[in-house]
Short mmCIF file of C-alpha atoms and ligand atoms in Angstrom, two decimals:
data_model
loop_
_atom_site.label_atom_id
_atom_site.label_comp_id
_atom_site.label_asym_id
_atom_site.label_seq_id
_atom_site.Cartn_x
_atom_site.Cartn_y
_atom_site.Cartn_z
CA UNK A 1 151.10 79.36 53.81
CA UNK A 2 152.48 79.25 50.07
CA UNK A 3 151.50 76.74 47.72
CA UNK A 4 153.68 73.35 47.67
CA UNK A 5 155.80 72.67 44.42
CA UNK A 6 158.64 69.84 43.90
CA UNK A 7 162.13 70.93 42.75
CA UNK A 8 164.25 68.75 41.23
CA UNK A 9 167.67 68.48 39.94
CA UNK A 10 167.54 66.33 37.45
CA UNK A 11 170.59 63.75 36.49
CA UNK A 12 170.96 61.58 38.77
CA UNK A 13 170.90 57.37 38.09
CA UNK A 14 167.98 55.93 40.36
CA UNK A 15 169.08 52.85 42.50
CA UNK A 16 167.89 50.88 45.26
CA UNK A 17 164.35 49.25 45.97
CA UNK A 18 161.11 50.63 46.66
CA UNK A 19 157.85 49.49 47.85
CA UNK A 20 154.68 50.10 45.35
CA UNK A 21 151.61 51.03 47.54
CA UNK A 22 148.42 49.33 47.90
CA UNK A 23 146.15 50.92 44.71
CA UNK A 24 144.36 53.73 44.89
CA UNK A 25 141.90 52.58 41.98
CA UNK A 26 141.41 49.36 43.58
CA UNK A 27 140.74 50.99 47.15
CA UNK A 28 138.19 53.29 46.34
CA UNK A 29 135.23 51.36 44.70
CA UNK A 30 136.00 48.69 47.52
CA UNK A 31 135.49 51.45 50.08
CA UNK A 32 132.47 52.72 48.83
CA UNK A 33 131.19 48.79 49.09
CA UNK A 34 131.63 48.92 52.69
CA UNK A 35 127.70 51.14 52.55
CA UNK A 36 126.67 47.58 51.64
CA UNK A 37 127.81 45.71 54.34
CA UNK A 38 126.17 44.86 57.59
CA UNK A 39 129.73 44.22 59.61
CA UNK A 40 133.03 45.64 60.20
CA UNK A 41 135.47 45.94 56.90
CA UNK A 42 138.74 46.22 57.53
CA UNK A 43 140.89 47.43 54.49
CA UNK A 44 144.68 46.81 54.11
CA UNK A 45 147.11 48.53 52.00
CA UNK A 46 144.89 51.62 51.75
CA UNK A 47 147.45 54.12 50.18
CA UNK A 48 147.40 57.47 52.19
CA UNK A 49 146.32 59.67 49.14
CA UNK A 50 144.31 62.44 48.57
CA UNK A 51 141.72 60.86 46.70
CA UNK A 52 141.50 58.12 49.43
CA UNK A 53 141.01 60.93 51.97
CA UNK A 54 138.24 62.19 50.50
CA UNK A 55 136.05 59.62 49.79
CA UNK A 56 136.83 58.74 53.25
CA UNK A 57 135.23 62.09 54.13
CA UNK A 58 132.47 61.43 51.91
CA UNK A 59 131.73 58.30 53.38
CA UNK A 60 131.59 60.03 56.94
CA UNK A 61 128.78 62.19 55.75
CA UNK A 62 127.20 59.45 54.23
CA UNK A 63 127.00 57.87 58.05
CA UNK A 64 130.17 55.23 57.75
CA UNK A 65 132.71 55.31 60.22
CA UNK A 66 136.44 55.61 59.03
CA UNK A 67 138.88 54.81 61.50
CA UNK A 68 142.79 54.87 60.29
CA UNK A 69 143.80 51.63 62.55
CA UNK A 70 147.70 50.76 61.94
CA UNK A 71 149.76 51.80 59.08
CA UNK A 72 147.93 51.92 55.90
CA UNK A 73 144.62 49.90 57.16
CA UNK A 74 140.98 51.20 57.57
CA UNK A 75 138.20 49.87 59.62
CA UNK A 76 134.62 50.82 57.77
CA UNK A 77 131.25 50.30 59.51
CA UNK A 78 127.88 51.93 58.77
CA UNK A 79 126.39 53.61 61.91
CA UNK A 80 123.77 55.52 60.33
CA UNK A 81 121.45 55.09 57.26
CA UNK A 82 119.63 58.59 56.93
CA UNK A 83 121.68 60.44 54.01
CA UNK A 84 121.68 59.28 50.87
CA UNK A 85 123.52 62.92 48.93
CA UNK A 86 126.52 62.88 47.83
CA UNK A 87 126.77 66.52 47.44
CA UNK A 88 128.70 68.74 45.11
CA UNK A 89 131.46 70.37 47.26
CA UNK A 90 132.81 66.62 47.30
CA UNK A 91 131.95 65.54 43.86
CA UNK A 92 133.69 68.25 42.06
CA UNK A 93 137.01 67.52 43.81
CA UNK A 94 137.01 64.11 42.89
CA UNK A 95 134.84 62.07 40.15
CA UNK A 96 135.50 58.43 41.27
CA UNK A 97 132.99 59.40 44.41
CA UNK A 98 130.31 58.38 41.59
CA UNK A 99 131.18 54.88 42.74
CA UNK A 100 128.77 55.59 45.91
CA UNK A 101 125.45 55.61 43.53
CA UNK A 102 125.57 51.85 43.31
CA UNK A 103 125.82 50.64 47.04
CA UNK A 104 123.46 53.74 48.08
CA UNK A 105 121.04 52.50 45.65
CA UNK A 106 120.83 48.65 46.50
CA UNK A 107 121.05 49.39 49.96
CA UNK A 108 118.94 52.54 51.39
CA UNK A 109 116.84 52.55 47.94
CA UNK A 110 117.74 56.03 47.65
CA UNK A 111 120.85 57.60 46.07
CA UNK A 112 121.39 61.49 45.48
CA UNK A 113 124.61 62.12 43.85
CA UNK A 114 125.97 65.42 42.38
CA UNK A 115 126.64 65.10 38.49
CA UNK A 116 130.38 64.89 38.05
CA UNK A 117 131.39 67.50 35.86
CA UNK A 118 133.96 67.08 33.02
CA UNK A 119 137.92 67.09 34.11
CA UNK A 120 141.42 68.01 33.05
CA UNK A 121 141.16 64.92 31.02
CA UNK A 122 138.27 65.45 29.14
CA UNK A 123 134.54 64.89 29.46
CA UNK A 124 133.52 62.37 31.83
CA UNK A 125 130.23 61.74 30.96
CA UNK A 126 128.45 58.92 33.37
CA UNK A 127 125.71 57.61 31.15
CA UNK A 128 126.13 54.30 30.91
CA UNK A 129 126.26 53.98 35.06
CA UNK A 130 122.92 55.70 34.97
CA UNK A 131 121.90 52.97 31.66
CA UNK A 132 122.76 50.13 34.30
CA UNK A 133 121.12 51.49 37.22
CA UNK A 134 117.97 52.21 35.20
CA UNK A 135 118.13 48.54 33.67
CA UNK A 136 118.50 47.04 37.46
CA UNK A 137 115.14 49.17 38.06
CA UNK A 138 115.65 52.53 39.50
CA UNK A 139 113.76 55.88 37.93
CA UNK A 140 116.41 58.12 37.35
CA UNK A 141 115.84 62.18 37.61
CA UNK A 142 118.31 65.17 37.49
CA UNK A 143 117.23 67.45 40.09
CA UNK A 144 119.58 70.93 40.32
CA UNK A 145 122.97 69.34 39.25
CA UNK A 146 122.14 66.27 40.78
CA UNK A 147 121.54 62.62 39.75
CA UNK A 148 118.20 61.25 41.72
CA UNK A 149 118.16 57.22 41.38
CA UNK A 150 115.47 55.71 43.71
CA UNK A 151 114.28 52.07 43.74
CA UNK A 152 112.18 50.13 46.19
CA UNK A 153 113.91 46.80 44.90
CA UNK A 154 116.72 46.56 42.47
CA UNK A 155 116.00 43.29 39.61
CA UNK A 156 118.80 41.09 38.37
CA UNK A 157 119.03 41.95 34.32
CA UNK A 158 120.99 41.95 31.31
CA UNK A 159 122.74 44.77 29.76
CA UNK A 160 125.26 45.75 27.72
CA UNK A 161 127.91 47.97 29.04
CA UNK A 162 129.44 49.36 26.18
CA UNK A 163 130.12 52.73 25.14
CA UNK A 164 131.99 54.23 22.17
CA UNK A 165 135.41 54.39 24.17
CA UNK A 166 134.84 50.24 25.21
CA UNK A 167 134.29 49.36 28.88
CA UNK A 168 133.90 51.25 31.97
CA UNK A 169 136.03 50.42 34.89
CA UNK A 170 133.63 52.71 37.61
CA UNK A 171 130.55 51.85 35.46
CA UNK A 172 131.39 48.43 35.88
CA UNK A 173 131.73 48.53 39.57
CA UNK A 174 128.75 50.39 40.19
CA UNK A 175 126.85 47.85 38.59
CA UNK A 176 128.43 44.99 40.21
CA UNK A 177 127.47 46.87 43.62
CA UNK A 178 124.33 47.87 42.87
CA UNK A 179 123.40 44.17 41.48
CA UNK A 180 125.00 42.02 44.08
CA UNK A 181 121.72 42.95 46.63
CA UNK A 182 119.77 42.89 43.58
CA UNK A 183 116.78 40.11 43.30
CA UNK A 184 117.91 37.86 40.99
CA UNK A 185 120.87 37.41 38.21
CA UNK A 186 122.54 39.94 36.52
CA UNK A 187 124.70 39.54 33.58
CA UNK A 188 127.07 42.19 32.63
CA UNK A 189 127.90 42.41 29.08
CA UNK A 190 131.66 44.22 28.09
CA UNK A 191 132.75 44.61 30.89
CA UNK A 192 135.52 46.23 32.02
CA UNK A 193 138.35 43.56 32.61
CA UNK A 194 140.69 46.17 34.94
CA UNK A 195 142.20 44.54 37.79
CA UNK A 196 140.75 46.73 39.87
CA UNK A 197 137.68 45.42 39.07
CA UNK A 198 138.84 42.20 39.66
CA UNK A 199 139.52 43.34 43.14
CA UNK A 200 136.01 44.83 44.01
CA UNK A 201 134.56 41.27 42.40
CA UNK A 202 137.12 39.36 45.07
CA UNK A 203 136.37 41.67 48.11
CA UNK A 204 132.27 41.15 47.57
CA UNK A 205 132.66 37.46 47.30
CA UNK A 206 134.30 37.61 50.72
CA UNK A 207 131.90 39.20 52.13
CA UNK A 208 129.73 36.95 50.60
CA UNK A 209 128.49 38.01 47.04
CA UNK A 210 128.14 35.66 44.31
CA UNK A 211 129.79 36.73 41.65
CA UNK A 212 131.91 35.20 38.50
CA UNK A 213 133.46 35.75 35.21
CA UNK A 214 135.26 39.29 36.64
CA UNK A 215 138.11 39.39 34.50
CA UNK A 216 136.68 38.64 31.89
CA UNK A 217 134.16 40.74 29.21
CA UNK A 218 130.96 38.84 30.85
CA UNK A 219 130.30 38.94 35.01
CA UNK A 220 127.85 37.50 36.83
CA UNK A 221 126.42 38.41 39.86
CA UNK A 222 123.68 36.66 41.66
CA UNK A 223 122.06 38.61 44.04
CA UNK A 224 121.87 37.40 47.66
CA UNK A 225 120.29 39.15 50.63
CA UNK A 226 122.58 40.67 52.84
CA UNK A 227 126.64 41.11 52.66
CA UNK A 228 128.69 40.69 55.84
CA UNK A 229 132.22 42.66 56.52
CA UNK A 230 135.25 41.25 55.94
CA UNK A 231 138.85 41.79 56.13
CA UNK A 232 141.03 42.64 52.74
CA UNK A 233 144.05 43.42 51.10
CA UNK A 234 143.99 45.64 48.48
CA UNK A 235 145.63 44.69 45.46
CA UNK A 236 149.71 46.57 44.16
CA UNK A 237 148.86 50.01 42.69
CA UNK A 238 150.11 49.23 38.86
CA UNK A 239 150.09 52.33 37.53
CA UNK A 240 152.77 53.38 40.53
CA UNK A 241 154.75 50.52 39.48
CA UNK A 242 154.89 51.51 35.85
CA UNK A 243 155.95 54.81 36.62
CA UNK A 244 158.81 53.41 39.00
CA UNK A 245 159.93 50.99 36.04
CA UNK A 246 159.81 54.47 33.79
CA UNK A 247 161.62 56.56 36.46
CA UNK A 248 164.35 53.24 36.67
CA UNK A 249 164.65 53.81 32.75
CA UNK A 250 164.79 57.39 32.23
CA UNK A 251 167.48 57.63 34.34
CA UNK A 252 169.71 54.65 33.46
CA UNK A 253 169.13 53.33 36.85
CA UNK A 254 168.03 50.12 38.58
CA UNK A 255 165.44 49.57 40.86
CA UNK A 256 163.68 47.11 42.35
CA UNK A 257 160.09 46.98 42.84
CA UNK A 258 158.62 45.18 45.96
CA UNK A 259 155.33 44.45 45.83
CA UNK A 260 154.47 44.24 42.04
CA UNK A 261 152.39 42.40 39.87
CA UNK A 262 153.66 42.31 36.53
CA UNK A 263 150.85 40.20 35.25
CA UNK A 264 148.94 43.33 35.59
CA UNK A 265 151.21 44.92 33.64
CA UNK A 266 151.68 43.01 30.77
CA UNK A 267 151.23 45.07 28.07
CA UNK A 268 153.12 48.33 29.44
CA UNK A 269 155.89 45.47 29.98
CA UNK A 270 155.79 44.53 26.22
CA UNK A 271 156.06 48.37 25.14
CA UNK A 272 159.47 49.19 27.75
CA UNK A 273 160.81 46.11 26.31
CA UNK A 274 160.60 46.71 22.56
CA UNK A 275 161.78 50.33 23.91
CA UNK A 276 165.08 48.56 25.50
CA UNK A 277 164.53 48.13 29.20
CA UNK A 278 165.05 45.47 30.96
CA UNK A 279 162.51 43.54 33.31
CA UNK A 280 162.88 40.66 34.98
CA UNK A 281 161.13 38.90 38.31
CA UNK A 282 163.89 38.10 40.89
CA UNK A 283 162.42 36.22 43.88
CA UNK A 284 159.32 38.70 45.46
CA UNK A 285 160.95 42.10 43.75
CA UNK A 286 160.63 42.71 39.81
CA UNK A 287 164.07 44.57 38.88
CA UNK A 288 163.80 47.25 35.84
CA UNK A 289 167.21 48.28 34.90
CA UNK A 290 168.23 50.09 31.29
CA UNK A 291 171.34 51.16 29.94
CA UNK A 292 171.43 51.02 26.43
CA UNK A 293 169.91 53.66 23.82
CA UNK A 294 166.21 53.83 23.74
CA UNK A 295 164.87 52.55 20.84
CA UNK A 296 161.52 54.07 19.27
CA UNK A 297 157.87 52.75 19.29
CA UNK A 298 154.16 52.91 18.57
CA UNK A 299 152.00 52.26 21.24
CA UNK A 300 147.92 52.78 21.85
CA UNK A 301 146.04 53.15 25.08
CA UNK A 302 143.42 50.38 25.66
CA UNK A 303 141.12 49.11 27.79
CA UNK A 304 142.80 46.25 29.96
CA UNK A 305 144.83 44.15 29.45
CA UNK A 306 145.79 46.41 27.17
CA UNK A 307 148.11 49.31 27.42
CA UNK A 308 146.52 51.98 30.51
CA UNK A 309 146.18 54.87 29.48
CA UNK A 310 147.13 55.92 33.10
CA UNK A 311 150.47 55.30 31.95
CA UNK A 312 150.45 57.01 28.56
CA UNK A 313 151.91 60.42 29.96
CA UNK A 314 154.97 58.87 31.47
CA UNK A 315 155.77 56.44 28.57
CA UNK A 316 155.59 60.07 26.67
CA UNK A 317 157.85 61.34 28.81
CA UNK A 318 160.22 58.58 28.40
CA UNK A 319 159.58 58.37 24.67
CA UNK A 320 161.35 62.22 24.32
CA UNK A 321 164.60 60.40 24.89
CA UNK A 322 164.38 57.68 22.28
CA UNK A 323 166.72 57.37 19.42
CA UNK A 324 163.75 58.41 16.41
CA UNK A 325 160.42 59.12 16.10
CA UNK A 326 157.61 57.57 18.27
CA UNK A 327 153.56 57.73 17.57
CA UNK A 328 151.12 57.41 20.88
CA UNK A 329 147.80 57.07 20.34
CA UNK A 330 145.02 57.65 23.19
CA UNK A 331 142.03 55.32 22.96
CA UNK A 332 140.60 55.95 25.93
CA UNK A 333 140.78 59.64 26.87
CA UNK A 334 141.52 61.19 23.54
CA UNK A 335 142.00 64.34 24.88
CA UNK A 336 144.39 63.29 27.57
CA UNK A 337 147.35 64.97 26.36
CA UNK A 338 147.79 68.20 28.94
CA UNK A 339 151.73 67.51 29.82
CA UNK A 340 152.49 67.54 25.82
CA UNK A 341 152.56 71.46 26.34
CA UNK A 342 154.66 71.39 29.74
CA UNK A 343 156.91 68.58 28.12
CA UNK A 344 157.35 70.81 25.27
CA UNK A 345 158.16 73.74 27.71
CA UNK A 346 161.51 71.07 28.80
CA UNK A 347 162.43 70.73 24.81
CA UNK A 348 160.05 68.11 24.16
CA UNK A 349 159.77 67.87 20.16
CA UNK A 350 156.01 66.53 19.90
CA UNK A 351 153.21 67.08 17.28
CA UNK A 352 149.88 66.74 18.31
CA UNK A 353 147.46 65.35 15.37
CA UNK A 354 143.97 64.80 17.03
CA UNK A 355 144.62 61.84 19.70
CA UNK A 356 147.57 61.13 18.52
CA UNK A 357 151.40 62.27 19.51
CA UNK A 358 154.35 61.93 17.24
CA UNK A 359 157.21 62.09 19.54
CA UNK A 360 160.97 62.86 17.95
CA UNK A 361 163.44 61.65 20.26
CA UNK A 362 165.75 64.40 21.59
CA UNK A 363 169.01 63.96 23.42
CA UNK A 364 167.82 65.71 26.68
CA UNK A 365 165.32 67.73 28.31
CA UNK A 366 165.88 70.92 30.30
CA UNK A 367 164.93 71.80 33.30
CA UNK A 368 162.08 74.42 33.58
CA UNK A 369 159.35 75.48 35.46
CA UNK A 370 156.30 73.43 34.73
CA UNK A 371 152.34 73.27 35.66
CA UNK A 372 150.68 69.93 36.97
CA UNK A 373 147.35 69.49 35.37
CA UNK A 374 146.00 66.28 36.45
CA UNK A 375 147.35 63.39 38.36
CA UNK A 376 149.15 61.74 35.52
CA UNK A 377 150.40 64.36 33.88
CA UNK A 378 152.11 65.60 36.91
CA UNK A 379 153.83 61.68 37.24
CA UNK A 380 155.02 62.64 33.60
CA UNK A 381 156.33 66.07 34.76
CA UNK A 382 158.30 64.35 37.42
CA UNK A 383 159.64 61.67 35.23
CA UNK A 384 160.76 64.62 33.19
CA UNK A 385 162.33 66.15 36.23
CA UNK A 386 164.44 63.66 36.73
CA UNK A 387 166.61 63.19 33.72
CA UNK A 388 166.78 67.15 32.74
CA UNK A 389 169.82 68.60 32.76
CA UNK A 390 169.17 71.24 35.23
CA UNK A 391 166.45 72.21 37.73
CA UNK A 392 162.73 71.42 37.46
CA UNK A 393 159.97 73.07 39.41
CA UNK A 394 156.56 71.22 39.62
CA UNK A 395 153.90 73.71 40.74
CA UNK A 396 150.10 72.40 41.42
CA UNK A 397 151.66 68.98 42.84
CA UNK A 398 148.18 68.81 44.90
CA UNK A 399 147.32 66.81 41.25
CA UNK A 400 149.94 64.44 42.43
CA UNK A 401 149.15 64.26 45.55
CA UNK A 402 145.51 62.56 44.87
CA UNK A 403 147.06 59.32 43.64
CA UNK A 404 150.97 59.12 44.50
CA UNK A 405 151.69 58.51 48.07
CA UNK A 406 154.99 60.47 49.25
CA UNK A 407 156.37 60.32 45.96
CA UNK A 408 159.11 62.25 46.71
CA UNK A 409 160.35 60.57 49.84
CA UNK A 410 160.22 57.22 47.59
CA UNK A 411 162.48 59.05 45.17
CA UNK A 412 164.73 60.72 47.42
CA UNK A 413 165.49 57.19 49.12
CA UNK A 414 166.77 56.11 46.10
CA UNK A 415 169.11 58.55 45.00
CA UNK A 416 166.43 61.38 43.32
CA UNK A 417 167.36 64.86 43.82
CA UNK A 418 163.62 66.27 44.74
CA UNK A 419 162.39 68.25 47.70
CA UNK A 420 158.57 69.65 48.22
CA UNK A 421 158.95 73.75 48.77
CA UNK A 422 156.86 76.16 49.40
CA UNK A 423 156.12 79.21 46.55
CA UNK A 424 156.36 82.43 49.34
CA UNK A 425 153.95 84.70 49.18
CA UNK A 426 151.32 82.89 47.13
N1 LIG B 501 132.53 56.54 29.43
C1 LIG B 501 131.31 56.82 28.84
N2 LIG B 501 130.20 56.74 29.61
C2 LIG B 501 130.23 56.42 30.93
C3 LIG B 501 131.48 56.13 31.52
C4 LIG B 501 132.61 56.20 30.74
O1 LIG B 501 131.25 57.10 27.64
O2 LIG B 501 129.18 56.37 31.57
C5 LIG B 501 133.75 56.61 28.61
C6 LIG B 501 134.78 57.59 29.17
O3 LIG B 501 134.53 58.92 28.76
C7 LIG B 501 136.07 57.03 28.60
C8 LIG B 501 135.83 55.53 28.64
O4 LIG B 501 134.41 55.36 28.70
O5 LIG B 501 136.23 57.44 27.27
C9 LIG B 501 136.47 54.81 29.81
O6 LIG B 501 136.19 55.48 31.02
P1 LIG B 501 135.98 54.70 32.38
O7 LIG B 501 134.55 54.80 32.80
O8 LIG B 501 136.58 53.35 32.28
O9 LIG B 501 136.84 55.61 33.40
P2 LIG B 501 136.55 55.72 34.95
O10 LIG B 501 135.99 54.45 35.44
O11 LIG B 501 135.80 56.96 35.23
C10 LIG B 501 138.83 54.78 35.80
C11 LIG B 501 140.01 55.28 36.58
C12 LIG B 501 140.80 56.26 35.71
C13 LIG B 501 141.24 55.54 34.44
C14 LIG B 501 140.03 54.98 33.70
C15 LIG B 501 140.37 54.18 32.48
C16 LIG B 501 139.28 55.23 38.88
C17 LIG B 501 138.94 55.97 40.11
N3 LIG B 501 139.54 55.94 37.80
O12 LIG B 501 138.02 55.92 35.51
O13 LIG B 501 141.94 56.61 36.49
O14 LIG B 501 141.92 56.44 33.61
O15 LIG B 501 139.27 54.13 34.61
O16 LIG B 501 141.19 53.11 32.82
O17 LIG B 501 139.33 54.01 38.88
C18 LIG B 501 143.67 58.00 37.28
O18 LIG B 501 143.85 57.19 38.22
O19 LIG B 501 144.48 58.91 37.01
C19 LIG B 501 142.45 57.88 36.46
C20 LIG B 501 141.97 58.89 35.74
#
């Protein structure tokens, strides 16, 4: 069979309304959480993506039982306690499965996961995960390629989560995992604020953790002895919204968003604003409309509730059509800039200086043949798609497939040219 690619033909004005799925971000440190419970957990919302799929796998291996119930809901229980390894062959495909470590740990005592490697984004290094495990009282060993935590009994602590990028979203949750069986209080110093983490915070408190102050810089979890299954929602994917609002924009289009929190969005909101769309909450949809010229902007990626940098390919994307010269700088991930060679490939005009991207407005893109790199990037590539004059072709679109759940059914409904080929012979 070949290998998948979209093709687009690009020009046509987006209208209609579309649902944003539950988040993928959200939904995987919450199913990883399901090791720690003693009941059933029963997940709603759970977008169908790749990513989701495989720490579903993982978690098979690891003894939980995933059952797909109705549409996009998941029924977790653990059946068997034996294997602690999260080994390499799932690892490598996919770096959030670090968020097993920390329910492994505080629950079998034992947790054997592969080192993730670096990604198309950059290095990924997981130090400060292993700093909080370490702190909560496991002895930590590297043993071939993989991380060895073990601990008879985890200890509430302090500790400072910190590292020189800010706060770490999967850091964060591992530690709120591993310390909610811990004996005793923890207190989690900067840490990460991300809805998502949010999320995992409201999901253990169901099931009967003890935590507060997620949301904010300092969480506290008091340990307790046992958790018990619950049932959940997961929480809007955000970073699918925001790259609906930029698809309504780039196109001169109009859509409206069902299911979408724009208080998690409020800073990506500012920046399409003082670019010239319009957003506005109608009833339980947000509509995102533009028609005017794009004006230009600065923007910088932050840690929440600051600007995501899971959004800072598309805005780039959307940036190539404003009226004058743009800067983006990437706080987070400061090599995260793989689509500025694709975009250029489409007649992108943008300078690279270290992490930052000066972006001169042009008056359109063409349509090309263009590489996915990683799951963002690809959203940008699409984006791109969309407005060139001309016909795109998006190869490696497994990238987009790991976060973006039939992304090109939501765009054909309303009105996008796009259809998933296969290459023949490859
Ligand atoms: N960092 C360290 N040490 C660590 C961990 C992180 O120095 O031990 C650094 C990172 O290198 C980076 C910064 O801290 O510079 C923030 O990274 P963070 O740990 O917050 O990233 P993550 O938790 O691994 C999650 C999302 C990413 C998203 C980032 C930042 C999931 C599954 N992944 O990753 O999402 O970009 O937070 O918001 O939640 C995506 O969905 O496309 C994606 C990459």
């Amino acid at each position: 069979m070949g290998q998948p690619y979209f093709e687009i033909n690009g020009g046509n004005r987006l209208k209609g309304s579309v649902r944003v799925s539950g988040s993928k971000n959200a939904a995987l440190p919450i199913m990883a959480a399901a090791i720690l419970c003693e009941g059933e957990v029963i997940l709603h919302d759970v977008p169908y993506v790749s990513d989701v799929l495989s720490l579903a796998e993982l978690l098979m291996k690891l003894g939980v039982d995933v059952e797909r119930r109705s549409d996009h809901s998941l029924r977790l229980v653990v059946r068997d306690e034996m294997n602690s390894h999260a080994e390499y062959d799932i690892v490598r495909k996919m770096r959030a499965s670090i968020c097993v470590l920390g329910p492994l740990l505080a629950k079998r005592g034992k947790a054997q996961v592969s080192m993730p490697g670096g990604c198309a984004i950059g290095d990924r290094p997981v130090n400060l995960h292993l700093r909080a495990m370490e702190r909560l009282g496991a002895d930590i060993e590297l043993v071939s390629g993989d991380i060895v935590c073990k601990a008879k009994k985890l200890r509430g602590c302090e500790m400072f989560l910190g590292g020189p990028f800010g706060s770490t979203v999967l850091g964060t949750a591992n530690t709120m995992l591993a310390a909610s069986l811990a004996e005793g209080v923890s207190v989690i110093e900067m840490a990460a604020c991300e809805p998502e983490v949010v999320d995992l915070a409201n999901f253990l408190n169901t099931c009967g953790a003890s935590i507060t102050g997620h949301g904010t810089p300092r969480i506290i979890v008091e340990g307790v002895r046992e958790l018990k299954g619950c049932e959940y929602r997961i929480i809007p994917d955000r970073i699918e919204a925001g790259t609906l609002m930029v698809a309504a924009a780039i196109t001169n289009g109009e859509l409206k968003l069902e299911n979408c929190r724009l208080d998690h969005l409020m800073a990506f909101v500012d920046r399409l604003g003082a670019v010239g769309v319009q957003i506005e909450r109608k009833d339980d949809e947000v509509s995102v409309s533009s028609s005017r010229r794009l004006e230009p902007i600065e923007v910088t990626t932050q840690p929440f509730p600051g600007m995501p940098t899971d959004l800072q390919a598309q805005l780039m994307t959307l940036l190539c059509l404003a009226d004058g010269n743009s800067v983006i700088t990437e706080k987070i991930f400061p090599d995260r800039f793989l689509h500025v060679a694709e975009l250029g490939r489409m007649g992108a005009q943008l300078r690279k200086e270290g992490p930052t991207v000066i972006v001169q407005g042009v008056k359109r893109l063409i349509g090309a043949p263009v590489m996915a790199s990683d799951l963002r990037a690809s959203a940008a590539l699409v984006l791109a798609g969309l407005c060139a004059r001309g016909t795109t072709q998006i190869h490696r679109i497994y990238h987009l497939e790991r976060g973006y759940e039939r992304i090109d059914e939501k765009l054909r409904s309303v009105g996008a040219e796009i259809e998933r080929k296969e290459a023949e012979g490859s």
